Amino acid sequence: MENLLTLSQAAQKLNVCKLTLRNWDNEGKLVSVRTKGGHRRYRESDIAKFQGVEMDKAVVNKDVVAIYARV
């Protein structure tokens, strides 16, 4: 099963406010999944795709972080 993020988690990951995410959902730019209670949840893969990052399905559910910096 794919990892779902709350509205706050997704907003923090994208560095935007929650209202921006709601607007993007209403405009169809970044579509959310609704819970039975009507709360928005965002697929981690959709957020990565929105950011332009390719995610390997085998790595989606792992807590692996790699950082590369060249100075």
mmCIF file with all atom_site columns, C-alpha atoms in Angstrom:
data_model
loop_
_atom_site.group_PDB
_atom_site.id
_atom_site.type_symbol
_atom_site.label_atom_id
_atom_site.label_alt_id
_atom_site.label_comp_id
_atom_site.label_asym_id
_atom_site.label_entity_id
_atom_site.label_seq_id
_atom_site.pdbx_PDB_ins_code
_atom_site.Cartn_x
_atom_site.Cartn_y
_atom_site.Cartn_z
_atom_site.occupancy
_atom_site.B_iso_or_equiv
_atom_site.pdbx_formal_charge
_atom_site.auth_seq_id
_atom_site.auth_comp_id
_atom_site.auth_asym_id
_atom_site.auth_atom_id
_atom_site.pdbx_PDB_model_num
ATOM 1  C CA . MET A 1 1  ? 0.000   0.000  0.000   1.00 0.00 ? 1  MET A CA 1
ATOM 2  C CA . GLU A 1 2  ? 1.241   3.446  -0.842  1.00 0.00 ? 2  GLU A CA 1
ATOM 3  C CA . ASN A 1 3  ? 2.161   5.984  1.803   1.00 0.00 ? 3  ASN A CA 1
ATOM 4  C CA . LEU A 1 4  ? -0.439  8.742  2.251   1.00 0.00 ? 4  LEU A CA 1
ATOM 5  C CA . LEU A 1 5  ? 0.394   12.129 3.735   1.00 0.00 ? 5  LEU A CA 1
ATOM 6  C CA . THR A 1 6  ? -1.940  14.465 5.592   1.00 0.00 ? 6  THR A CA 1
ATOM 7  C CA . LEU A 1 7  ? -2.616  17.960 4.316   1.00 0.00 ? 7  LEU A CA 1
ATOM 8  C CA . SER A 1 8  ? -0.109  19.415 6.785   1.00 0.00 ? 8  SER A CA 1
ATOM 9  C CA . GLN A 1 9  ? 2.592   16.872 5.946   1.00 0.00 ? 9  GLN A CA 1
ATOM 10 C CA . ALA A 1 10 ? 2.161   17.432 2.215   1.00 0.00 ? 10 ALA A CA 1
ATOM 11 C CA . ALA A 1 11 ? 2.222   21.213 2.631   1.00 0.00 ? 11 ALA A CA 1
ATOM 12 C CA . GLN A 1 12 ? 5.415   20.985 4.652   1.00 0.00 ? 12 GLN A CA 1
ATOM 13 C CA . LYS A 1 13 ? 7.034   18.665 2.115   1.00 0.00 ? 13 LYS A CA 1
ATOM 14 C CA . LEU A 1 14 ? 6.182   21.052 -0.748  1.00 0.00 ? 14 LEU A CA 1
ATOM 15 C CA . ASN A 1 15 ? 6.947   24.166 1.320   1.00 0.00 ? 15 ASN A CA 1
ATOM 16 C CA . VAL A 1 16 ? 3.548   25.745 0.650   1.00 0.00 ? 16 VAL A CA 1
ATOM 17 C CA . CYS A 1 17 ? 0.619   26.641 2.876   1.00 0.00 ? 17 CYS A CA 1
ATOM 18 C CA . LYS A 1 18 ? -2.363  24.320 3.356   1.00 0.00 ? 18 LYS A CA 1
ATOM 19 C CA . LEU A 1 19 ? -4.673  26.694 1.476   1.00 0.00 ? 19 LEU A CA 1
ATOM 20 C CA . THR A 1 20 ? -2.434  26.435 -1.592  1.00 0.00 ? 20 THR A CA 1
ATOM 21 C CA . LEU A 1 21 ? -2.777  22.637 -1.535  1.00 0.00 ? 21 LEU A CA 1
ATOM 22 C CA . ARG A 1 22 ? -6.553  22.931 -1.222  1.00 0.00 ? 22 ARG A CA 1
ATOM 23 C CA . ASN A 1 23 ? -6.609  25.289 -4.206  1.00 0.00 ? 23 ASN A CA 1
ATOM 24 C CA . TRP A 1 24 ? -4.395  22.969 -6.257  1.00 0.00 ? 24 TRP A CA 1
ATOM 25 C CA . ASP A 1 25 ? -6.730  20.087 -5.441  1.00 0.00 ? 25 ASP A CA 1
ATOM 26 C CA . ASN A 1 26 ? -9.766  22.106 -6.534  1.00 0.00 ? 26 ASN A CA 1
ATOM 27 C CA . GLU A 1 27 ? -7.962  23.107 -9.760  1.00 0.00 ? 27 GLU A CA 1
ATOM 28 C CA . GLY A 1 28 ? -6.796  19.534 -10.432 1.00 0.00 ? 28 GLY A CA 1
ATOM 29 C CA . LYS A 1 29 ? -3.075  20.332 -10.264 1.00 0.00 ? 29 LYS A CA 1
ATOM 30 C CA . LEU A 1 30 ? -2.374  17.958 -7.354  1.00 0.00 ? 30 LEU A CA 1
ATOM 31 C CA . VAL A 1 31 ? -5.322  15.659 -6.684  1.00 0.00 ? 31 VAL A CA 1
ATOM 32 C CA . SER A 1 32 ? -5.935  14.322 -3.193  1.00 0.00 ? 32 SER A CA 1
ATOM 33 C CA . VAL A 1 33 ? -7.500  11.125 -1.955  1.00 0.00 ? 33 VAL A CA 1
ATOM 34 C CA . ARG A 1 34 ? -10.449 11.675 0.389   1.00 0.00 ? 34 ARG A CA 1
ATOM 35 C CA . THR A 1 35 ? -10.989 9.700  3.564   1.00 0.00 ? 35 THR A CA 1
ATOM 36 C CA . LYS A 1 36 ? -14.438 8.570  4.679   1.00 0.00 ? 36 LYS A CA 1
ATOM 37 C CA . GLY A 1 37 ? -14.582 11.699 6.839   1.00 0.00 ? 37 GLY A CA 1
ATOM 38 C CA . GLY A 1 38 ? -13.757 13.926 3.841   1.00 0.00 ? 38 GLY A CA 1
ATOM 39 C CA . HIS A 1 39 ? -10.178 14.733 4.849   1.00 0.00 ? 39 HIS A CA 1
ATOM 40 C CA . ARG A 1 40 ? -7.562  15.147 2.154   1.00 0.00 ? 40 ARG A CA 1
ATOM 41 C CA . ARG A 1 41 ? -4.647  12.736 1.895   1.00 0.00 ? 41 ARG A CA 1
ATOM 42 C CA . TYR A 1 42 ? -1.887  12.989 -0.685  1.00 0.00 ? 42 TYR A CA 1
ATOM 43 C CA . ARG A 1 43 ? 0.030   10.104 -2.232  1.00 0.00 ? 43 ARG A CA 1
ATOM 44 C CA . GLU A 1 44 ? 3.752   10.425 -1.652  1.00 0.00 ? 44 GLU A CA 1
ATOM 45 C CA . SER A 1 45 ? 4.403   9.366  -5.252  1.00 0.00 ? 45 SER A CA 1
ATOM 46 C CA . ASP A 1 46 ? 2.081   12.129 -6.563  1.00 0.00 ? 46 ASP A CA 1
ATOM 47 C CA . ILE A 1 47 ? 3.977   14.723 -4.542  1.00 0.00 ? 47 ILE A CA 1
ATOM 48 C CA . ALA A 1 48 ? 7.305   13.420 -5.831  1.00 0.00 ? 48 ALA A CA 1
ATOM 49 C CA . LYS A 1 49 ? 5.988   13.478 -9.394  1.00 0.00 ? 49 LYS A CA 1
ATOM 50 C CA . PHE A 1 50 ? 4.735   17.039 -8.845  1.00 0.00 ? 50 PHE A CA 1
ATOM 51 C CA . GLN A 1 51 ? 8.234   17.996 -7.676  1.00 0.00 ? 51 GLN A CA 1
ATOM 52 C CA . GLY A 1 52 ? 9.755   16.319 -10.721 1.00 0.00 ? 52 GLY A CA 1
ATOM 53 C CA . VAL A 1 53 ? 11.355  13.467 -8.777  1.00 0.00 ? 53 VAL A CA 1
ATOM 54 C CA . GLU A 1 54 ? 11.204  9.897  -10.061 1.00 0.00 ? 54 GLU A CA 1
ATOM 55 C CA . MET A 1 55 ? 10.361  7.440  -7.293  1.00 0.00 ? 55 MET A CA 1
ATOM 56 C CA . ASP A 1 56 ? 11.134  3.760  -7.502  1.00 0.00 ? 56 ASP A CA 1
ATOM 57 C CA . LYS A 1 57 ? 8.185   1.685  -6.260  1.00 0.00 ? 57 LYS A CA 1
ATOM 58 C CA . ALA A 1 58 ? 10.540  -0.453 -4.181  1.00 0.00 ? 58 ALA A CA 1
ATOM 59 C CA . VAL A 1 59 ? 11.807  2.622  -2.328  1.00 0.00 ? 59 VAL A CA 1
ATOM 60 C CA . VAL A 1 60 ? 8.509   4.439  -1.734  1.00 0.00 ? 60 VAL A CA 1
ATOM 61 C CA . ASN A 1 61 ? 7.850   2.876  1.671   1.00 0.00 ? 61 ASN A CA 1
ATOM 62 C CA . LYS A 1 62 ? 11.414  2.969  2.991   1.00 0.00 ? 62 LYS A CA 1
ATOM 63 C CA . ASP A 1 63 ? 12.906  5.686  5.137   1.00 0.00 ? 63 ASP A CA 1
ATOM 64 C CA . VAL A 1 64 ? 16.034  6.142  3.057   1.00 0.00 ? 64 VAL A CA 1
ATOM 65 C CA . VAL A 1 65 ? 17.569  9.534  2.527   1.00 0.00 ? 65 VAL A CA 1
ATOM 66 C CA . ALA A 1 66 ? 20.522  10.309 0.310   1.00 0.00 ? 66 ALA A CA 1
ATOM 67 C CA . ILE A 1 67 ? 22.041  13.735 0.019   1.00 0.00 ? 67 ILE A CA 1
ATOM 68 C CA . TYR A 1 68 ? 24.656  14.818 -2.493  1.00 0.00 ? 68 TYR A CA 1
ATOM 69 C CA . ALA A 1 69 ? 26.192  18.263 -2.461  1.00 0.00 ? 69 ALA A CA 1
ATOM 70 C CA . ARG A 1 70 ? 29.007  19.587 -4.571  1.00 0.00 ? 70 ARG A CA 1
ATOM 71 C CA . VAL A 1 71 ? 30.684  22.754 -3.479  1.00 0.00 ? 71 VAL A CA 1
#
